[in-house]
Amino acid sequence: MTAVHEPGTVELTDPNVWLEGVPHDTFDRLRREEPVSWHEPETGGYWALTRQADIAAVSKDQEHFTSTQGDLYPFPPPEVLAEQADMMMLMDPPDHTRLRKLVQKSFTPRVVSKFDSWIREVVVRVLDDAAKLEKFDFIHEIASRVPGLVIAAILGIDRDEDRDYVVECATDVFAVNEPNGMERHVRGLQNMAGFAAKMREIKREHPADDMITALNDARDDAGRPLADGEYMKYVVLLTMAGFETTHTAIGQAMRLMLENPEIDAEIRAAIGRGESGAAVEELLRYITPINYFARVATSDVEIGGKTVRKGQMVLMFYPAANRDPEVFTDPHRFDVTRSPNQHMAFGGGGVHHCMGNHVARLEVKIFLEEFVARQEKLVLDGAPVRGANLFVNQVLALPVRRG
């Protein structure tokens, strides 16, 4: 096995590469020439998967792949794994199955559809506040506030200062590739877990119709409640997943619309035709908020004609899967009429498929509908600032002004 160092190919795990945007040229080359490729940078070897079929196969293969050794690259140090203990995303069945069953009924399409009216109220409130500003950072004023307020409402976090603290913790958790990133990651996990413990006691004294109360009352098939560690990490996971994916999707959607007038017009036309759902699906495919997740092989296994050895890490690159020409016609073209649109913005299926995907879809849909309905004109007031983040397709700042 040798590292891939073809001309025009970048090292995919270098966070600085992502400062320039998703490296689609490299993904295209790898998918065409070596869709399952071995890379060996100084931080450790890994297999890069760039084809949708291979990512789906690994995502659904619980026999040969595990999430328990970390789902991010590189292998996390022991102190980080210790902080991540009891997190559902780092569990395999049957432990994962037991925990997921406790709350997945709260995120079905039928249940989430009932969120429409109050999420719309949140979006309108945020847009009303931003309407008072002539110049502002779209990420700070809108893209962060909408999911922050929504996840706080779902969990039952009422105070503004607590909502801000939760967003701060989530931001630290996802800063893993930035300067002092691992330190911030651990601090974010610890702070969020401590906050969750405090909220558990508050909701025991004052139960309400919210997720934290539901987790307090939850019992598995054997009648057992969530242990303290399981509960705290559950709240951490719900907060992280509920905030970052939607925050990135809304921010990147606006960047895309501001930088590409033809895409802006296509999205507005689709919403005018009552096809906002199709616009959301194409935005999610085209943007792909989460760049990858990792798995570790538990035994030797063949993927795409290559032998992955026991203990080796595979990285499933979702932006590559979402531009796979075997799945999508003219994959680099934005097309709201694309049907079917079987993208992997929320994972490749299997037991770890994003449980909150219906909430994220609804938030983005409502944001687009309400923003377009106002017929407001925003223009860029400076260059977007991307994050040096391998995991999330971030826009850290998006300066805008009214046009």
mmCIF file of C-alpha atoms in Angstrom:
data_model
loop_
_atom_site.group_PDB
_atom_site.id
_atom_site.type_symbol
_atom_site.label_atom_id
_atom_site.label_comp_id
_atom_site.label_asym_id
_atom_site.label_seq_id
_atom_site.Cartn_x
_atom_site.Cartn_y
_atom_site.Cartn_z
ATOM 1 C CA MET A 1 0.000 0.000 0.000
ATOM 2 C CA THR A 2 1.337 3.410 -0.930
ATOM 3 C CA ALA A 3 0.190 6.944 -0.371
ATOM 4 C CA VAL A 4 -1.641 8.688 -3.166
ATOM 5 C CA HIS A 5 0.541 11.524 -4.444
ATOM 6 C CA GLU A 6 -0.690 12.016 -7.992
ATOM 7 C CA PRO A 7 -0.303 15.503 -9.503
ATOM 8 C CA GLY A 8 -3.295 17.637 -8.607
ATOM 9 C CA THR A 9 -4.201 15.453 -5.652
ATOM 10 C CA VAL A 10 -4.185 17.065 -2.220
ATOM 11 C CA GLU A 11 -3.917 15.467 1.213
ATOM 12 C CA LEU A 12 -7.553 15.179 2.218
ATOM 13 C CA THR A 13 -6.880 15.175 5.964
ATOM 14 C CA ASP A 14 -5.001 18.482 5.931
ATOM 15 C CA PRO A 15 -7.549 20.910 7.438
ATOM 16 C CA ASN A 16 -5.994 23.803 5.524
ATOM 17 C CA VAL A 17 -7.030 22.165 2.251
ATOM 18 C CA TRP A 18 -10.656 22.728 3.219
ATOM 19 C CA LEU A 19 -10.088 26.472 3.639
ATOM 20 C CA GLU A 20 -10.410 26.677 -0.142
ATOM 21 C CA GLY A 21 -13.651 24.706 -0.145
ATOM 22 C CA VAL A 22 -14.388 21.048 -0.758
ATOM 23 C CA PRO A 23 -11.552 19.516 -2.866
ATOM 24 C CA HIS A 24 -13.869 18.186 -5.566
ATOM 25 C CA ASP A 25 -11.085 17.966 -8.176
ATOM 26 C CA THR A 26 -9.247 15.493 -5.967
ATOM 27 C CA PHE A 27 -12.427 13.570 -5.184
ATOM 28 C CA ASP A 28 -13.239 13.339 -8.908
ATOM 29 C CA ARG A 29 -9.769 12.023 -9.687
ATOM 30 C CA LEU A 30 -9.824 9.450 -6.896
ATOM 31 C CA ARG A 31 -13.355 8.286 -7.660
ATOM 32 C CA ARG A 32 -12.400 7.855 -11.312
ATOM 33 C CA GLU A 33 -8.983 6.211 -10.841
ATOM 34 C CA GLU A 34 -8.934 4.669 -7.363
ATOM 35 C CA PRO A 35 -12.260 5.054 -5.517
ATOM 36 C CA VAL A 36 -10.938 3.120 -2.517
ATOM 37 C CA SER A 37 -7.454 4.538 -1.977
ATOM 38 C CA TRP A 38 -4.827 4.186 0.751
ATOM 39 C CA HIS A 39 -3.262 7.371 2.125
ATOM 40 C CA GLU A 40 -0.414 7.548 4.615
ATOM 41 C CA PRO A 41 0.218 11.069 5.954
ATOM 42 C CA GLU A 42 2.233 11.647 9.120
ATOM 43 C CA THR A 43 -0.924 11.581 11.231
ATOM 44 C CA GLY A 44 -1.634 7.972 10.287
ATOM 45 C CA GLY A 45 -2.822 5.828 7.415
ATOM 46 C CA TYR A 46 -6.420 5.573 6.263
ATOM 47 C CA TRP A 47 -8.561 4.413 3.380
ATOM 48 C CA ALA A 48 -10.504 7.127 1.529
ATOM 49 C CA LEU A 49 -13.894 6.099 0.152
ATOM 50 C CA THR A 50 -15.238 8.354 -2.609
ATOM 51 C CA ARG A 51 -17.970 6.272 -4.240
ATOM 52 C CA GLN A 52 -21.512 6.143 -2.899
ATOM 53 C CA ALA A 53 -21.866 2.365 -3.178
ATOM 54 C CA ASP A 54 -18.740 1.723 -1.079
ATOM 55 C CA ILE A 55 -19.779 4.242 1.581
ATOM 56 C CA ALA A 56 -23.227 2.662 1.820
ATOM 57 C CA ALA A 57 -21.661 -0.788 2.153
ATOM 58 C CA VAL A 58 -19.388 0.242 5.034
ATOM 59 C CA SER A 59 -22.137 2.253 6.751
ATOM 60 C CA LYS A 60 -24.367 -0.813 6.900
ATOM 61 C CA ASP A 61 -21.666 -3.386 7.714
ATOM 62 C CA GLN A 62 -21.734 -3.916 11.481
ATOM 63 C CA GLU A 63 -19.952 -7.251 11.121
ATOM 64 C CA HIS A 64 -16.645 -5.873 9.834
ATOM 65 C CA PHE A 65 -16.587 -2.232 11.001
ATOM 66 C CA THR A 66 -16.890 -0.521 14.368
ATOM 67 C CA SER A 67 -17.536 3.000 15.625
ATOM 68 C CA THR A 68 -16.198 2.318 19.122
ATOM 69 C CA GLN A 69 -12.598 3.364 18.370
ATOM 70 C CA GLY A 70 -13.554 6.858 17.273
ATOM 71 C CA ASP A 71 -15.454 8.271 14.316
ATOM 72 C CA LEU A 72 -13.028 11.099 13.518
ATOM 73 C CA TYR A 73 -9.528 11.099 12.031
ATOM 74 C CA PRO A 74 -6.902 10.601 13.346
ATOM 75 C CA PHE A 75 -7.369 8.028 16.079
ATOM 76 C CA PRO A 76 -8.272 10.117 19.134
ATOM 77 C CA PRO A 77 -5.939 10.077 22.156
ATOM 78 C CA PRO A 78 -7.133 8.118 25.216
ATOM 79 C CA GLU A 79 -8.218 11.232 27.118
ATOM 80 C CA VAL A 80 -10.525 12.223 24.264
ATOM 81 C CA LEU A 81 -11.994 8.739 23.960
ATOM 82 C CA ALA A 82 -12.617 8.828 27.706
ATOM 83 C CA GLU A 83 -14.621 12.039 27.321
ATOM 84 C CA GLN A 84 -16.560 10.480 24.451
ATOM 85 C CA ALA A 85 -17.473 7.347 26.420
ATOM 86 C CA ASP A 86 -21.224 6.613 26.487
ATOM 87 C CA MET A 87 -21.827 8.650 23.316
ATOM 88 C CA MET A 88 -24.229 6.821 21.030
ATOM 89 C CA MET A 89 -22.291 7.734 17.896
ATOM 90 C CA LEU A 90 -19.332 5.741 19.276
ATOM 91 C CA MET A 91 -21.378 2.644 20.054
ATOM 92 C CA ASP A 92 -22.160 -0.491 18.098
ATOM 93 C CA PRO A 93 -25.282 -2.630 18.456
ATOM 94 C CA PRO A 94 -26.712 -3.796 20.812
ATOM 95 C CA ASP A 95 -25.702 -0.852 23.051
ATOM 96 C CA HIS A 96 -26.389 1.613 20.254
ATOM 97 C CA THR A 97 -29.759 0.004 19.501
ATOM 98 C CA ARG A 98 -30.886 0.269 23.120
ATOM 99 C CA LEU A 99 -30.114 3.990 23.348
ATOM 100 C CA ARG A 100 -31.409 4.960 19.906
ATOM 101 C CA LYS A 101 -34.771 3.304 20.571
ATOM 102 C CA LEU A 102 -35.288 5.539 23.602
ATOM 103 C CA VAL A 103 -35.665 8.732 21.569
ATOM 104 C CA GLN A 104 -35.952 7.950 17.870
ATOM 105 C CA LYS A 105 -39.764 8.027 18.093
ATOM 106 C CA SER A 106 -39.433 11.735 18.940
ATOM 107 C CA PHE A 107 -37.835 12.429 15.540
ATOM 108 C CA THR A 108 -40.120 10.594 13.114
ATOM 109 C CA PRO A 109 -41.458 12.590 10.134
ATOM 110 C CA ARG A 110 -44.963 12.564 11.668
ATOM 111 C CA VAL A 111 -43.768 14.020 14.964
ATOM 112 C CA VAL A 112 -41.402 16.534 13.363
ATOM 113 C CA SER A 113 -44.135 17.830 11.045
ATOM 114 C CA LYS A 114 -45.842 19.190 14.170
ATOM 115 C CA PHE A 115 -42.796 21.415 14.781
ATOM 116 C CA ASP A 116 -43.550 23.545 11.716
ATOM 117 C CA SER A 117 -45.481 26.354 13.395
ATOM 118 C CA TRP A 118 -43.114 27.022 16.293
ATOM 119 C CA ILE A 119 -39.962 26.646 14.188
ATOM 120 C CA ARG A 120 -41.490 29.145 11.758
ATOM 121 C CA GLU A 121 -42.010 31.523 14.686
ATOM 122 C CA VAL A 122 -38.320 31.139 15.582
ATOM 123 C CA VAL A 123 -37.197 31.861 12.013
ATOM 124 C CA VAL A 124 -39.481 34.895 11.690
ATOM 125 C CA ARG A 125 -38.172 36.260 14.994
ATOM 126 C CA VAL A 126 -34.555 35.850 13.887
ATOM 127 C CA LEU A 127 -35.198 37.436 10.481
ATOM 128 C CA ASP A 128 -37.091 40.307 12.110
ATOM 129 C CA ASP A 129 -34.109 41.009 14.364
ATOM 130 C CA ALA A 130 -31.686 40.911 11.424
ATOM 131 C CA ALA A 131 -33.957 43.221 9.408
ATOM 132 C CA LYS A 132 -33.017 46.040 11.782
ATOM 133 C CA LEU A 133 -29.377 45.772 10.683
ATOM 134 C CA GLU A 134 -27.897 47.366 7.570
ATOM 135 C CA LYS A 135 -24.674 45.340 7.735
ATOM 136 C CA PHE A 136 -24.154 42.122 9.666
ATOM 137 C CA ASP A 137 -22.506 38.715 9.794
ATOM 138 C CA PHE A 138 -25.116 36.318 8.443
ATOM 139 C CA ILE A 139 -23.570 33.374 10.313
ATOM 140 C CA HIS A 140 -23.724 35.074 13.709
ATOM 141 C CA GLU A 141 -27.103 36.776 13.318
ATOM 142 C CA ILE A 142 -29.074 34.099 11.454
ATOM 143 C CA ALA A 143 -27.344 30.792 10.639
ATOM 144 C CA SER A 144 -26.258 30.214 14.251
ATOM 145 C CA ARG A 145 -29.327 31.642 15.967
ATOM 146 C CA VAL A 146 -31.963 29.558 14.173
ATOM 147 C CA PRO A 147 -30.624 26.085 15.095
ATOM 148 C CA GLY A 148 -29.474 27.334 18.496
ATOM 149 C CA LEU A 149 -32.997 28.447 19.387
ATOM 150 C CA VAL A 150 -34.569 25.325 17.892
ATOM 151 C CA ILE A 151 -32.396 22.786 19.722
ATOM 152 C CA ALA A 152 -32.783 24.773 22.942
ATOM 153 C CA ALA A 153 -36.569 24.608 22.589
ATOM 154 C CA ILE A 154 -36.496 20.866 21.883
ATOM 155 C CA LEU A 155 -34.331 20.214 24.943
ATOM 156 C CA GLY A 156 -36.273 22.620 27.162
ATOM 157 C CA ILE A 157 -33.592 25.289 27.676
ATOM 158 C CA ASP A 158 -35.429 28.533 28.366
ATOM 159 C CA ARG A 159 -32.906 31.218 29.356
ATOM 160 C CA ASP A 160 -31.114 33.190 26.635
ATOM 161 C CA GLU A 161 -27.775 32.957 28.453
ATOM 162 C CA ASP A 162 -28.124 29.171 28.640
ATOM 163 C CA ARG A 163 -28.880 28.978 24.921
ATOM 164 C CA ASP A 164 -25.785 31.051 24.180
ATOM 165 C CA TYR A 165 -23.702 28.796 26.416
ATOM 166 C CA VAL A 166 -24.930 25.677 24.621
ATOM 167 C CA VAL A 167 -24.002 27.169 21.228
ATOM 168 C CA GLU A 168 -20.568 28.104 22.605
ATOM 169 C CA CYS A 169 -20.032 24.519 23.801
ATOM 170 C CA ALA A 170 -21.105 23.070 20.451
ATOM 171 C CA THR A 171 -18.757 25.457 18.632
ATOM 172 C CA ASP A 172 -15.848 24.287 20.803
ATOM 173 C CA VAL A 173 -16.645 20.634 20.129
ATOM 174 C CA PHE A 174 -16.463 21.170 16.357
ATOM 175 C CA ALA A 175 -13.252 23.244 16.501
ATOM 176 C CA VAL A 176 -11.162 20.078 16.611
ATOM 177 C CA ASN A 177 -8.935 21.047 13.628
ATOM 178 C CA GLU A 178 -8.352 24.660 14.648
ATOM 179 C CA PRO A 179 -5.479 25.970 16.836
ATOM 180 C CA ASN A 180 -5.836 24.362 20.276
ATOM 181 C CA GLY A 181 -8.673 22.428 18.663
ATOM 182 C CA MET A 182 -8.353 19.205 20.649
ATOM 183 C CA GLU A 183 -8.223 21.183 23.889
ATOM 184 C CA ARG A 184 -11.361 23.085 22.849
ATOM 185 C CA HIS A 185 -13.031 19.839 21.792
ATOM 186 C CA VAL A 186 -12.512 18.235 25.200
ATOM 187 C CA ARG A 187 -13.512 21.435 26.992
ATOM 188 C CA GLY A 188 -16.701 21.660 24.956
ATOM 189 C CA LEU A 189 -17.616 18.065 25.777
ATOM 190 C CA GLN A 190 -16.919 18.567 29.474
ATOM 191 C CA ASN A 191 -18.796 21.865 29.709
ATOM 192 C CA MET A 192 -21.800 20.537 27.832
ATOM 193 C CA ALA A 193 -21.909 17.399 29.985
ATOM 194 C CA GLY A 194 -21.793 19.539 33.131
ATOM 195 C CA PHE A 195 -24.598 21.731 31.828
ATOM 196 C CA ALA A 196 -26.655 18.644 30.945
ATOM 197 C CA ALA A 197 -26.254 17.314 34.492
ATOM 198 C CA LYS A 198 -27.531 20.620 35.885
ATOM 199 C CA MET A 199 -30.505 20.601 33.512
ATOM 200 C CA ARG A 200 -31.364 17.031 34.508
ATOM 201 C CA GLU A 201 -31.809 18.078 38.124
ATOM 202 C CA ILE A 202 -33.829 21.158 37.143
ATOM 203 C CA LYS A 203 -36.203 19.058 35.033
ATOM 204 C CA ARG A 204 -36.580 16.483 37.791
ATOM 205 C CA GLU A 205 -37.855 19.296 40.008
ATOM 206 C CA HIS A 206 -39.823 21.001 37.225
ATOM 207 C CA PRO A 207 -40.761 18.472 34.504
ATOM 208 C CA ALA A 208 -42.058 19.836 31.206
ATOM 209 C CA ASP A 209 -42.927 18.769 27.676
ATOM 210 C CA ASP A 210 -39.345 18.684 26.426
ATOM 211 C CA MET A 211 -36.577 16.267 25.513
ATOM 212 C CA ILE A 212 -34.644 16.486 28.793
ATOM 213 C CA THR A 213 -37.751 15.536 30.768
ATOM 214 C CA ALA A 214 -38.424 12.732 28.278
ATOM 215 C CA LEU A 215 -34.875 11.434 28.772
ATOM 216 C CA ASN A 216 -35.354 11.549 32.547
ATOM 217 C CA ASP A 217 -38.491 9.439 32.195
ATOM 218 C CA ALA A 218 -37.169 7.100 29.491
ATOM 219 C CA ARG A 219 -36.876 3.381 30.190
ATOM 220 C CA ASP A 220 -35.400 0.719 27.936
ATOM 221 C CA ASP A 221 -37.018 -2.642 27.180
ATOM 222 C CA ALA A 222 -35.714 -3.983 30.492
ATOM 223 C CA GLY A 223 -37.208 -1.061 32.415
ATOM 224 C CA ARG A 224 -33.833 0.578 33.085
ATOM 225 C CA PRO A 225 -33.420 4.382 33.084
ATOM 226 C CA LEU A 226 -30.504 6.114 31.421
ATOM 227 C CA ALA A 227 -27.380 6.090 33.561
ATOM 228 C CA ASP A 228 -25.993 9.539 34.366
ATOM 229 C CA GLY A 229 -23.143 9.178 31.874
ATOM 230 C CA GLU A 230 -25.476 7.953 29.141
ATOM 231 C CA TYR A 231 -27.906 10.794 29.784
ATOM 232 C CA MET A 232 -25.234 13.503 29.734
ATOM 233 C CA LYS A 233 -23.642 12.233 26.520
ATOM 234 C CA TYR A 234 -27.072 11.872 24.926
ATOM 235 C CA VAL A 235 -27.774 15.555 25.549
ATOM 236 C CA VAL A 236 -24.301 16.440 24.240
ATOM 237 C CA LEU A 237 -24.933 14.458 21.051
ATOM 238 C CA LEU A 238 -28.391 15.928 20.480
ATOM 239 C CA THR A 239 -27.006 19.424 20.971
ATOM 240 C CA MET A 240 -24.016 18.958 18.665
ATOM 241 C CA ALA A 241 -25.963 17.234 15.905
ATOM 242 C CA GLY A 242 -28.937 19.562 16.209
ATOM 243 C CA PHE A 243 -26.814 22.681 15.950
ATOM 244 C CA GLU A 244 -23.885 22.155 13.614
ATOM 245 C CA THR A 245 -25.493 20.441 10.619
ATOM 246 C CA THR A 246 -28.271 23.026 10.314
ATOM 247 C CA HIS A 247 -25.959 25.942 11.124
ATOM 248 C CA THR A 248 -23.669 24.865 8.290
ATOM 249 C CA ALA A 249 -26.506 24.112 5.861
ATOM 250 C CA ILE A 250 -28.151 27.526 6.305
ATOM 251 C CA GLY A 251 -24.831 29.378 6.153
ATOM 252 C CA GLN A 252 -23.598 27.543 3.077
ATOM 253 C CA ALA A 253 -26.981 27.894 1.370
ATOM 254 C CA MET A 254 -26.805 31.666 1.746
ATOM 255 C CA ARG A 255 -23.172 31.779 0.579
ATOM 256 C CA LEU A 256 -24.129 29.749 -2.483
ATOM 257 C CA MET A 257 -27.051 32.043 -3.296
ATOM 258 C CA LEU A 258 -25.002 35.216 -2.838
ATOM 259 C CA GLU A 259 -22.096 33.992 -4.970
ATOM 260 C CA ASN A 260 -24.203 32.397 -7.728
ATOM 261 C CA PRO A 261 -27.114 34.507 -9.030
ATOM 262 C CA GLU A 262 -28.326 31.658 -11.249
ATOM 263 C CA ILE A 263 -28.602 29.319 -8.238
ATOM 264 C CA ASP A 264 -30.312 32.058 -6.239
ATOM 265 C CA ALA A 265 -32.871 32.472 -9.028
ATOM 266 C CA GLU A 266 -33.408 28.718 -9.318
ATOM 267 C CA ILE A 267 -34.053 28.365 -5.574
ATOM 268 C CA ARG A 268 -36.441 31.325 -5.514
ATOM 269 C CA ALA A 269 -38.333 29.961 -8.515
ATOM 270 C CA ALA A 270 -38.643 26.521 -6.910
ATOM 271 C CA ILE A 271 -40.023 28.033 -3.713
ATOM 272 C CA GLY A 272 -42.442 30.111 -5.772
ATOM 273 C CA ARG A 273 -43.717 26.887 -7.370
ATOM 274 C CA GLY A 274 -44.212 25.306 -3.953
ATOM 275 C CA GLU A 275 -41.160 23.053 -4.400
ATOM 276 C CA SER A 276 -39.127 24.189 -1.408
ATOM 277 C CA GLY A 277 -38.582 20.570 -0.363
ATOM 278 C CA ALA A 278 -36.817 19.803 -3.647
ATOM 279 C CA ALA A 279 -34.679 22.925 -3.239
ATOM 280 C CA VAL A 280 -33.638 21.781 0.236
ATOM 281 C CA GLU A 281 -32.662 18.313 -0.980
ATOM 282 C CA GLU A 282 -30.506 19.701 -3.789
ATOM 283 C CA LEU A 283 -28.893 22.208 -1.433
ATOM 284 C CA LEU A 284 -28.062 19.420 1.012
ATOM 285 C CA ARG A 285 -26.550 17.317 -1.786
ATOM 286 C CA TYR A 286 -24.596 20.211 -3.247
ATOM 287 C CA ILE A 287 -23.379 21.613 0.089
ATOM 288 C CA THR A 288 -22.997 18.395 2.138
ATOM 289 C CA PRO A 289 -22.589 19.903 5.644
ATOM 290 C CA ILE A 290 -20.660 16.960 7.140
ATOM 291 C CA ASN A 291 -17.517 16.008 5.224
ATOM 292 C CA TYR A 292 -16.893 12.524 6.557
ATOM 293 C CA PHE A 293 -17.228 9.958 9.300
ATOM 294 C CA ALA A 294 -14.738 7.214 10.090
ATOM 295 C CA ARG A 295 -15.005 3.513 10.857
ATOM 296 C CA VAL A 296 -12.373 0.993 11.927
ATOM 297 C CA ALA A 297 -12.184 -2.512 10.480
ATOM 298 C CA THR A 298 -12.639 -5.286 13.054
ATOM 299 C CA SER A 299 -11.363 -7.928 10.633
ATOM 300 C CA ASP A 300 -9.877 -8.084 7.158
ATOM 301 C CA VAL A 301 -12.552 -7.184 4.611
ATOM 302 C CA GLU A 302 -12.693 -6.335 0.911
ATOM 303 C CA ILE A 303 -14.164 -3.000 -0.166
ATOM 304 C CA GLY A 304 -14.235 -1.961 -3.808
ATOM 305 C CA GLY A 305 -11.647 -4.570 -4.725
ATOM 306 C CA LYS A 306 -9.190 -3.495 -1.997
ATOM 307 C CA THR A 307 -8.389 -5.411 1.192
ATOM 308 C CA VAL A 308 -8.876 -3.331 4.324
ATOM 309 C CA ARG A 309 -6.889 -4.884 7.167
ATOM 310 C CA LYS A 310 -8.111 -5.306 10.721
ATOM 311 C CA GLY A 311 -7.475 -2.122 12.713
ATOM 312 C CA GLN A 312 -7.266 0.184 9.705
ATOM 313 C CA MET A 313 -9.439 3.295 9.504
ATOM 314 C CA VAL A 314 -11.712 4.126 6.590
ATOM 315 C CA LEU A 315 -12.983 7.658 5.948
ATOM 316 C CA MET A 316 -16.337 7.940 4.191
ATOM 317 C CA PHE A 317 -16.263 11.228 2.268
ATOM 318 C CA TYR A 318 -19.880 12.303 1.787
ATOM 319 C CA PRO A 319 -19.169 15.284 -0.538
ATOM 320 C CA ALA A 320 -17.555 12.806 -2.944
ATOM 321 C CA ALA A 321 -20.518 10.442 -2.682
ATOM 322 C CA ASN A 322 -22.874 13.326 -3.419
ATOM 323 C CA ARG A 323 -21.078 14.093 -6.696
ATOM 324 C CA ASP A 324 -20.837 10.438 -7.792
ATOM 325 C CA PRO A 325 -21.647 10.267 -11.538
ATOM 326 C CA GLU A 326 -22.807 6.667 -11.099
ATOM 327 C CA VAL A 327 -25.676 8.067 -9.008
ATOM 328 C CA PHE A 328 -26.197 11.645 -10.240
ATOM 329 C CA THR A 329 -26.396 12.887 -13.826
ATOM 330 C CA ASP A 330 -24.166 15.940 -14.324
ATOM 331 C CA PRO A 331 -23.305 15.831 -10.596
ATOM 332 C CA HIS A 332 -21.528 19.202 -10.388
ATOM 333 C CA ARG A 333 -24.577 21.066 -11.685
ATOM 334 C CA PHE A 334 -27.077 22.505 -9.193
ATOM 335 C CA ASP A 335 -30.513 21.255 -10.274
ATOM 336 C CA VAL A 336 -33.595 21.559 -8.059
ATOM 337 C CA THR A 337 -35.524 19.287 -10.451
ATOM 338 C CA ARG A 338 -33.124 16.402 -9.770
ATOM 339 C CA SER A 339 -35.176 13.267 -9.084
ATOM 340 C CA PRO A 340 -34.514 10.946 -7.465
ATOM 341 C CA ASN A 341 -32.041 12.771 -5.234
ATOM 342 C CA GLN A 342 -30.529 10.016 -3.126
ATOM 343 C CA HIS A 343 -27.822 12.069 -1.455
ATOM 344 C CA MET A 344 -25.774 11.221 1.624
ATOM 345 C CA ALA A 345 -25.895 14.556 3.430
ATOM 346 C CA PHE A 346 -27.036 12.717 6.562
ATOM 347 C CA GLY A 347 -24.837 9.649 6.202
ATOM 348 C CA GLY A 348 -24.756 6.469 4.206
ATOM 349 C CA GLY A 349 -27.585 4.660 5.955
ATOM 350 C CA GLY A 350 -27.252 1.960 8.571
ATOM 351 C CA VAL A 351 -27.643 2.292 12.326
ATOM 352 C CA HIS A 352 -25.792 5.620 12.534
ATOM 353 C CA HIS A 353 -27.887 7.448 9.940
ATOM 354 C CA CYS A 354 -28.646 10.917 11.330
ATOM 355 C CA MET A 355 -31.666 10.633 13.613
ATOM 356 C CA GLY A 356 -32.454 14.352 13.478
ATOM 357 C CA ASN A 357 -32.398 14.696 9.692
ATOM 358 C CA HIS A 358 -36.109 15.539 9.494
ATOM 359 C CA VAL A 359 -35.676 18.440 11.933
ATOM 360 C CA ALA A 360 -32.689 19.784 9.979
ATOM 361 C CA ARG A 361 -34.597 19.531 6.694
ATOM 362 C CA LEU A 362 -37.562 21.371 8.200
ATOM 363 C CA GLU A 363 -35.404 24.181 9.602
ATOM 364 C CA VAL A 364 -33.670 24.790 6.265
ATOM 365 C CA LYS A 365 -36.989 24.601 4.390
ATOM 366 C CA ILE A 366 -38.705 27.115 6.670
ATOM 367 C CA PHE A 367 -35.714 29.455 6.581
ATOM 368 C CA LEU A 368 -35.698 29.490 2.771
ATOM 369 C CA GLU A 369 -39.459 30.005 2.551
ATOM 370 C CA GLU A 370 -39.480 32.888 5.011
ATOM 371 C CA PHE A 371 -36.340 34.536 3.621
ATOM 372 C CA VAL A 372 -37.562 34.396 0.017
ATOM 373 C CA ALA A 373 -41.058 35.595 0.990
ATOM 374 C CA ARG A 374 -39.576 38.849 2.282
ATOM 375 C CA GLN A 375 -38.024 39.614 -1.105
ATOM 376 C CA GLU A 376 -35.098 41.179 0.682
ATOM 377 C CA LYS A 377 -31.871 41.781 -1.178
ATOM 378 C CA LEU A 378 -28.602 40.895 0.540
ATOM 379 C CA VAL A 379 -25.169 41.227 -1.058
ATOM 380 C CA LEU A 380 -21.741 40.172 0.118
ATOM 381 C CA ASP A 381 -19.886 42.830 2.105
ATOM 382 C CA GLY A 382 -16.561 41.006 2.132
ATOM 383 C CA ALA A 383 -15.164 37.556 1.500
ATOM 384 C CA PRO A 384 -16.745 34.572 3.284
ATOM 385 C CA VAL A 385 -14.476 33.083 5.952
ATOM 386 C CA ARG A 386 -14.218 29.310 5.812
ATOM 387 C CA GLY A 387 -13.064 27.105 8.658
ATOM 388 C CA ALA A 388 -9.945 24.930 8.563
ATOM 389 C CA ASN A 389 -12.154 22.021 9.501
ATOM 390 C CA LEU A 390 -11.846 18.550 8.065
ATOM 391 C CA PHE A 391 -15.115 17.369 9.614
ATOM 392 C CA VAL A 392 -17.599 20.173 8.893
ATOM 393 C CA ASN A 393 -17.986 22.179 5.661
ATOM 394 C CA GLN A 394 -17.986 25.381 7.688
ATOM 395 C CA VAL A 395 -18.480 29.024 6.908
ATOM 396 C CA LEU A 396 -17.295 30.878 10.011
ATOM 397 C CA ALA A 397 -18.310 34.356 8.836
ATOM 398 C CA LEU A 398 -20.446 35.676 5.993
ATOM 399 C CA PRO A 399 -20.424 39.506 5.953
ATOM 400 C CA VAL A 400 -23.482 40.920 4.179
ATOM 401 C CA ARG A 401 -25.260 44.226 3.675
ATOM 402 C CA ARG A 402 -28.590 45.197 2.260
ATOM 403 C CA GLY A 403 -28.453 45.798 -1.479
#
